[in-house]
Amino acid sequence: GAVVSQHPSWVICKSGTSVKIECRSLDFQATTMFWYRQFPKQSLMLMATSNEGSKATYEQGVEKDKFLINHASLTLSTLTVTSAHPEDSSFYICSAARPQRGNYEQYFGPGTRLTVT
Amino acid sequence: AQTVTQSQPEMSVQEAETVTLSCTYDTSESDYYLFWYKQPPSRQMILVIRQEAYKQQNATENRFSVNFQKAAKSFSLKISDSQLGDAAMYFCAYRTNTDKLIFGTGTRLQVFP
């Protein structure tokens, strides 16, 4: 159990267009999901925390109008990169929080590689 | 603000030997969680081991164990009987009391036959 999927696994888009990335918890309900960004050979940086039914909380320096996050159900969160530019090219990873033994555990999706040309 | 530091960009170990990856962190919180994650070439993040700060006993998971020194804010990972499949990037992570994960810069582990 505790499987998190992301779609697409990779996407190429043209500069100026928007692209949507989906994150799904397949076998559990997640009230909280997280979105990370990872540049080549670097660590994961938290972009935002997504709570079902409410607005996402963005980390300092992350443009909320550029990276739109929607968490419409307990199993789905989406990240839309609007007006994409080449510098937005990166690896985007989501995680979903699964309640476990009075606590919770974060389970990660396989990531989405975004290339903006 | 919390920070996580991994001072070893790369480490190597021979198959069947033991290797220790270092991690230090800084926090003013008294209760928190620490994690080691493995990221193989597939980029899928895999939880290796978890430590709860209020527990004095070091966590172990089969060949993986930690040396948690709370006063020194140190959290090292020991991999025993290293296997070729252990080759990956290893990230140390701290979970804040607002449930955010803060990652270190990672250590690339190479395993030689």
mmCIF file of C-alpha atoms in Angstrom:
data_model
loop_
_atom_site.group_PDB
_atom_site.id
_atom_site.type_symbol
_atom_site.label_atom_id
_atom_site.label_comp_id
_atom_site.label_asym_id
_atom_site.label_seq_id
_atom_site.Cartn_x
_atom_site.Cartn_y
_atom_site.Cartn_z
ATOM 1 C CA GLY A 1 0.000 0.000 0.000
ATOM 2 C CA ALA A 2 0.847 3.721 0.116
ATOM 3 C CA VAL A 3 1.391 4.302 -3.585
ATOM 4 C CA VAL A 4 1.611 7.788 -5.023
ATOM 5 C CA SER A 5 1.528 8.339 -8.757
ATOM 6 C CA GLN A 6 2.382 11.342 -10.892
ATOM 7 C CA HIS A 7 1.309 12.116 -14.407
ATOM 8 C CA PRO A 8 2.925 12.756 -16.741
ATOM 9 C CA SER A 9 6.333 11.277 -15.945
ATOM 10 C CA TRP A 10 7.919 13.685 -18.378
ATOM 11 C CA VAL A 11 6.672 16.581 -20.463
ATOM 12 C CA ILE A 12 8.133 18.980 -22.984
ATOM 13 C CA CYS A 13 6.367 22.273 -23.554
ATOM 14 C CA LYS A 14 7.039 25.475 -25.390
ATOM 15 C CA SER A 15 7.928 28.688 -23.639
ATOM 16 C CA GLY A 16 4.829 30.665 -22.727
ATOM 17 C CA THR A 17 2.482 27.699 -22.458
ATOM 18 C CA SER A 18 1.066 26.113 -19.313
ATOM 19 C CA VAL A 19 1.474 22.558 -18.161
ATOM 20 C CA LYS A 20 -0.404 20.613 -15.512
ATOM 21 C CA ILE A 21 1.104 17.861 -13.363
ATOM 22 C CA GLU A 22 -1.138 15.484 -11.398
ATOM 23 C CA CYS A 23 -0.316 13.787 -8.117
ATOM 24 C CA ARG A 24 -2.563 10.966 -6.919
ATOM 25 C CA SER A 25 -2.579 8.845 -3.800
ATOM 26 C CA LEU A 26 -3.808 5.521 -5.155
ATOM 27 C CA ASP A 27 -4.670 3.547 -2.029
ATOM 28 C CA PHE A 28 -5.113 6.075 0.744
ATOM 29 C CA GLN A 29 -6.653 9.458 1.358
ATOM 30 C CA ALA A 30 -4.292 12.358 1.820
ATOM 31 C CA THR A 31 -5.512 15.579 3.374
ATOM 32 C CA THR A 32 -2.062 17.051 2.826
ATOM 33 C CA MET A 33 0.205 16.826 -0.184
ATOM 34 C CA PHE A 34 3.523 18.515 -0.807
ATOM 35 C CA TRP A 35 5.208 19.728 -3.974
ATOM 36 C CA TYR A 36 8.988 19.760 -4.353
ATOM 37 C CA ARG A 37 11.359 20.892 -7.017
ATOM 38 C CA GLN A 38 14.722 19.269 -7.691
ATOM 39 C CA PHE A 39 17.347 20.715 -10.002
ATOM 40 C CA PRO A 40 20.004 18.391 -11.463
ATOM 41 C CA LYS A 41 22.429 17.097 -8.854
ATOM 42 C CA GLN A 42 20.707 19.105 -6.141
ATOM 43 C CA SER A 43 18.423 18.462 -3.229
ATOM 44 C CA LEU A 44 14.657 18.656 -2.988
ATOM 45 C CA MET A 45 13.251 22.080 -2.220
ATOM 46 C CA LEU A 46 9.723 22.360 -0.850
ATOM 47 C CA MET A 47 7.599 24.602 -3.028
ATOM 48 C CA ALA A 48 4.228 24.424 -1.339
ATOM 49 C CA THR A 49 1.967 22.510 0.989
ATOM 50 C CA SER A 50 -1.403 21.551 -0.433
ATOM 51 C CA ASN A 51 -4.374 20.931 1.848
ATOM 52 C CA GLU A 52 -7.595 19.422 0.563
ATOM 53 C CA GLY A 53 -10.320 22.013 0.215
ATOM 54 C CA SER A 54 -8.190 25.017 1.062
ATOM 55 C CA LYS A 55 -5.583 27.230 -0.513
ATOM 56 C CA ALA A 56 -2.032 25.995 -0.770
ATOM 57 C CA THR A 57 0.691 27.435 1.423
ATOM 58 C CA TYR A 58 3.711 28.508 -0.600
ATOM 59 C CA GLU A 59 7.294 28.676 0.580
ATOM 60 C CA GLN A 60 9.121 31.962 0.500
ATOM 61 C CA GLY A 61 10.313 32.832 -2.981
ATOM 62 C CA VAL A 62 7.822 30.607 -4.812
ATOM 63 C CA GLU A 63 5.490 32.556 -7.081
ATOM 64 C CA LYS A 64 1.949 31.465 -6.305
ATOM 65 C CA ASP A 65 0.601 32.945 -9.528
ATOM 66 C CA LYS A 66 3.098 30.970 -11.565
ATOM 67 C CA PHE A 67 2.777 27.652 -9.769
ATOM 68 C CA LEU A 68 -0.938 27.067 -9.275
ATOM 69 C CA ILE A 69 -1.802 24.272 -6.892
ATOM 70 C CA ASN A 70 -5.235 22.715 -6.539
ATOM 71 C CA HIS A 71 -6.141 19.973 -4.071
ATOM 72 C CA ALA A 72 -9.727 19.273 -5.041
ATOM 73 C CA SER A 73 -10.071 15.819 -3.513
ATOM 74 C CA LEU A 74 -8.442 13.630 -0.890
ATOM 75 C CA THR A 75 -6.580 11.700 -3.578
ATOM 76 C CA LEU A 76 -5.606 14.339 -6.129
ATOM 77 C CA SER A 77 -3.462 17.453 -6.156
ATOM 78 C CA THR A 78 -2.410 19.282 -9.288
ATOM 79 C CA LEU A 79 0.442 21.667 -10.004
ATOM 80 C CA THR A 80 0.065 23.944 -13.002
ATOM 81 C CA VAL A 81 3.114 25.789 -14.242
ATOM 82 C CA THR A 82 1.747 28.839 -16.015
ATOM 83 C CA SER A 83 3.536 30.772 -18.763
ATOM 84 C CA ALA A 84 6.451 28.381 -18.531
ATOM 85 C CA HIS A 85 9.981 29.559 -19.215
ATOM 86 C CA PRO A 86 13.163 27.544 -19.778
ATOM 87 C CA GLU A 87 14.273 28.284 -16.202
ATOM 88 C CA ASP A 88 11.197 26.367 -14.991
ATOM 89 C CA SER A 89 12.725 23.209 -16.449
ATOM 90 C CA SER A 90 13.236 20.899 -13.502
ATOM 91 C CA PHE A 91 12.162 17.691 -11.813
ATOM 92 C CA TYR A 92 8.958 18.102 -9.845
ATOM 93 C CA ILE A 93 8.130 15.624 -7.090
ATOM 94 C CA CYS A 94 4.988 15.371 -5.000
ATOM 95 C CA SER A 95 4.416 13.565 -1.753
ATOM 96 C CA ALA A 96 1.250 12.626 0.100
ATOM 97 C CA ALA A 97 0.850 12.378 3.853
ATOM 98 C CA ARG A 98 -0.683 9.122 5.011
ATOM 99 C CA PRO A 99 -1.887 8.847 8.633
ATOM 100 C CA GLN A 100 -0.006 6.083 10.400
ATOM 101 C CA ARG A 101 -0.028 5.001 14.031
ATOM 102 C CA GLY A 102 -1.079 8.360 15.443
ATOM 103 C CA ASN A 103 1.357 10.131 13.180
ATOM 104 C CA TYR A 104 1.775 10.288 9.455
ATOM 105 C CA GLU A 105 4.288 9.353 6.819
ATOM 106 C CA GLN A 106 5.073 11.125 3.559
ATOM 107 C CA TYR A 107 5.042 8.923 0.477
ATOM 108 C CA PHE A 108 6.653 10.243 -2.657
ATOM 109 C CA GLY A 109 5.556 10.093 -6.255
ATOM 110 C CA PRO A 110 8.028 9.075 -8.970
ATOM 111 C CA GLY A 111 8.457 12.656 -10.165
ATOM 112 C CA THR A 112 7.806 14.579 -13.377
ATOM 113 C CA ARG A 113 10.566 15.898 -15.561
ATOM 114 C CA LEU A 114 9.559 19.199 -17.166
ATOM 115 C CA THR A 115 11.519 20.601 -20.084
ATOM 116 C CA VAL A 116 10.566 24.017 -21.422
ATOM 117 C CA THR A 117 11.926 24.832 -24.873
ATOM 118 C CA ALA B 1 15.054 28.224 10.906
ATOM 119 C CA GLN B 2 16.039 24.600 10.716
ATOM 120 C CA THR B 3 18.958 23.525 8.572
ATOM 121 C CA VAL B 4 20.321 20.138 7.538
ATOM 122 C CA THR B 5 23.948 19.650 6.533
ATOM 123 C CA GLN B 6 25.517 16.704 4.764
ATOM 124 C CA SER B 7 29.244 17.325 4.502
ATOM 125 C CA GLN B 8 30.083 14.355 2.292
ATOM 126 C CA PRO B 9 29.118 14.966 -1.357
ATOM 127 C CA GLU B 10 30.365 11.505 -2.318
ATOM 128 C CA MET B 11 31.264 8.305 -0.539
ATOM 129 C CA SER B 12 32.342 4.916 -1.781
ATOM 130 C CA VAL B 13 32.357 1.473 -0.221
ATOM 131 C CA GLN B 14 33.287 -2.009 -1.257
ATOM 132 C CA GLU B 15 30.563 -4.610 -1.466
ATOM 133 C CA ALA B 16 29.943 -6.349 1.892
ATOM 134 C CA GLU B 17 31.732 -3.595 3.794
ATOM 135 C CA THR B 18 30.251 -0.958 6.103
ATOM 136 C CA VAL B 19 29.906 2.738 5.376
ATOM 137 C CA THR B 20 28.683 5.664 7.471
ATOM 138 C CA LEU B 21 27.033 8.759 6.039
ATOM 139 C CA SER B 22 27.082 11.921 8.131
ATOM 140 C CA CYS B 23 24.328 14.416 8.803
ATOM 141 C CA THR B 24 24.062 17.321 11.202
ATOM 142 C CA TYR B 25 21.125 19.615 11.750
ATOM 143 C CA ASP B 26 20.219 22.737 13.605
ATOM 144 C CA THR B 27 16.930 23.384 15.353
ATOM 145 C CA SER B 28 15.441 24.986 18.409
ATOM 146 C CA GLU B 29 12.587 22.481 18.552
ATOM 147 C CA SER B 30 12.668 19.764 21.164
ATOM 148 C CA ASP B 31 10.477 17.203 19.444
ATOM 149 C CA TYR B 32 10.932 16.334 15.803
ATOM 150 C CA TYR B 33 11.567 13.535 13.348
ATOM 151 C CA LEU B 34 14.658 12.770 11.306
ATOM 152 C CA PHE B 35 14.782 10.660 8.182
ATOM 153 C CA TRP B 36 17.169 9.144 5.701
ATOM 154 C CA TYR B 37 15.869 8.825 2.152
ATOM 155 C CA LYS B 38 17.448 6.993 -0.758
ATOM 156 C CA GLN B 39 17.091 8.276 -4.320
ATOM 157 C CA PRO B 40 18.312 5.770 -6.924
ATOM 158 C CA PRO B 41 18.792 6.716 -10.592
ATOM 159 C CA SER B 42 15.045 6.267 -11.121
ATOM 160 C CA ARG B 43 14.646 9.402 -8.936
ATOM 161 C CA GLN B 44 11.991 7.690 -6.784
ATOM 162 C CA MET B 45 12.436 8.768 -3.158
ATOM 163 C CA ILE B 46 12.523 5.771 -0.831
ATOM 164 C CA LEU B 47 12.349 6.021 2.960
ATOM 165 C CA VAL B 48 15.292 4.179 4.499
ATOM 166 C CA ILE B 49 14.880 4.878 8.192
ATOM 167 C CA ARG B 50 13.124 7.191 10.632
ATOM 168 C CA GLN B 51 14.135 8.463 14.079
ATOM 169 C CA GLU B 52 11.893 10.169 16.601
ATOM 170 C CA ALA B 53 13.827 12.730 18.600
ATOM 171 C CA TYR B 54 12.226 11.846 21.927
ATOM 172 C CA LYS B 55 13.400 8.239 21.601
ATOM 173 C CA GLN B 56 16.911 7.637 22.883
ATOM 174 C CA GLN B 57 17.220 4.270 21.201
ATOM 175 C CA ASN B 58 18.790 4.393 17.763
ATOM 176 C CA ALA B 59 16.529 3.189 14.948
ATOM 177 C CA THR B 60 17.499 0.130 12.932
ATOM 178 C CA GLU B 61 16.042 -1.377 9.766
ATOM 179 C CA ASN B 62 17.816 -4.568 8.746
ATOM 180 C CA ARG B 63 21.250 -3.490 7.416
ATOM 181 C CA PHE B 64 20.568 0.189 8.077
ATOM 182 C CA SER B 65 21.035 1.828 11.447
ATOM 183 C CA VAL B 66 21.483 5.336 12.744
ATOM 184 C CA ASN B 67 23.644 6.962 15.371
ATOM 185 C CA PHE B 68 21.428 9.709 16.787
ATOM 186 C CA GLN B 69 23.193 12.161 19.071
ATOM 187 C CA LYS B 70 20.537 14.689 20.079
ATOM 188 C CA ALA B 71 22.789 16.991 22.078
ATOM 189 C CA ALA B 72 25.282 17.145 19.228
ATOM 190 C CA LYS B 73 22.464 17.378 16.650
ATOM 191 C CA SER B 74 24.033 14.588 14.686
ATOM 192 C CA PHE B 75 22.216 11.834 12.777
ATOM 193 C CA SER B 76 24.490 9.488 10.851
ATOM 194 C CA LEU B 77 23.442 6.476 8.779
ATOM 195 C CA LYS B 78 25.380 3.233 8.890
ATOM 196 C CA ILE B 79 24.950 0.738 6.077
ATOM 197 C CA SER B 80 26.278 -2.716 6.908
ATOM 198 C CA ASP B 81 27.078 -5.470 4.413
ATOM 199 C CA SER B 82 26.788 -2.991 1.553
ATOM 200 C CA GLN B 83 25.200 -4.259 -1.634
ATOM 201 C CA LEU B 84 25.426 -3.020 -5.209
ATOM 202 C CA GLY B 85 21.775 -2.004 -4.981
ATOM 203 C CA ASP B 86 22.614 0.429 -2.194
ATOM 204 C CA ALA B 87 24.291 2.738 -4.710
ATOM 205 C CA ALA B 88 22.194 5.926 -4.804
ATOM 206 C CA MET B 89 21.893 9.463 -3.513
ATOM 207 C CA TYR B 90 21.115 9.552 0.176
ATOM 208 C CA PHE B 91 19.326 12.516 1.693
ATOM 209 C CA CYS B 92 19.045 13.313 5.362
ATOM 210 C CA ALA B 93 15.807 15.139 6.212
ATOM 211 C CA TYR B 94 14.306 16.946 9.188
ATOM 212 C CA ARG B 95 10.564 17.235 9.704
ATOM 213 C CA THR B 96 9.472 20.471 11.314
ATOM 214 C CA ASN B 97 6.593 20.859 13.729
ATOM 215 C CA THR B 98 4.594 22.235 10.790
ATOM 216 C CA ASP B 99 5.173 18.917 8.996
ATOM 217 C CA LYS B 100 7.570 20.257 6.376
ATOM 218 C CA LEU B 101 10.561 18.189 5.305
ATOM 219 C CA ILE B 102 13.891 19.980 5.046
ATOM 220 C CA PHE B 103 16.480 18.047 3.094
ATOM 221 C CA GLY B 104 20.249 18.074 3.188
ATOM 222 C CA THR B 105 22.268 18.415 0.007
ATOM 223 C CA GLY B 106 22.733 14.683 -0.330
ATOM 224 C CA THR B 107 25.568 12.166 -0.425
ATOM 225 C CA ARG B 108 26.202 10.079 -3.502
ATOM 226 C CA LEU B 109 27.122 6.551 -2.479
ATOM 227 C CA GLN B 110 29.044 4.323 -4.864
ATOM 228 C CA VAL B 111 29.374 0.618 -4.162
ATOM 229 C CA PHE B 112 32.253 -1.267 -5.771
ATOM 230 C CA PRO B 113 32.228 -5.032 -6.325
#
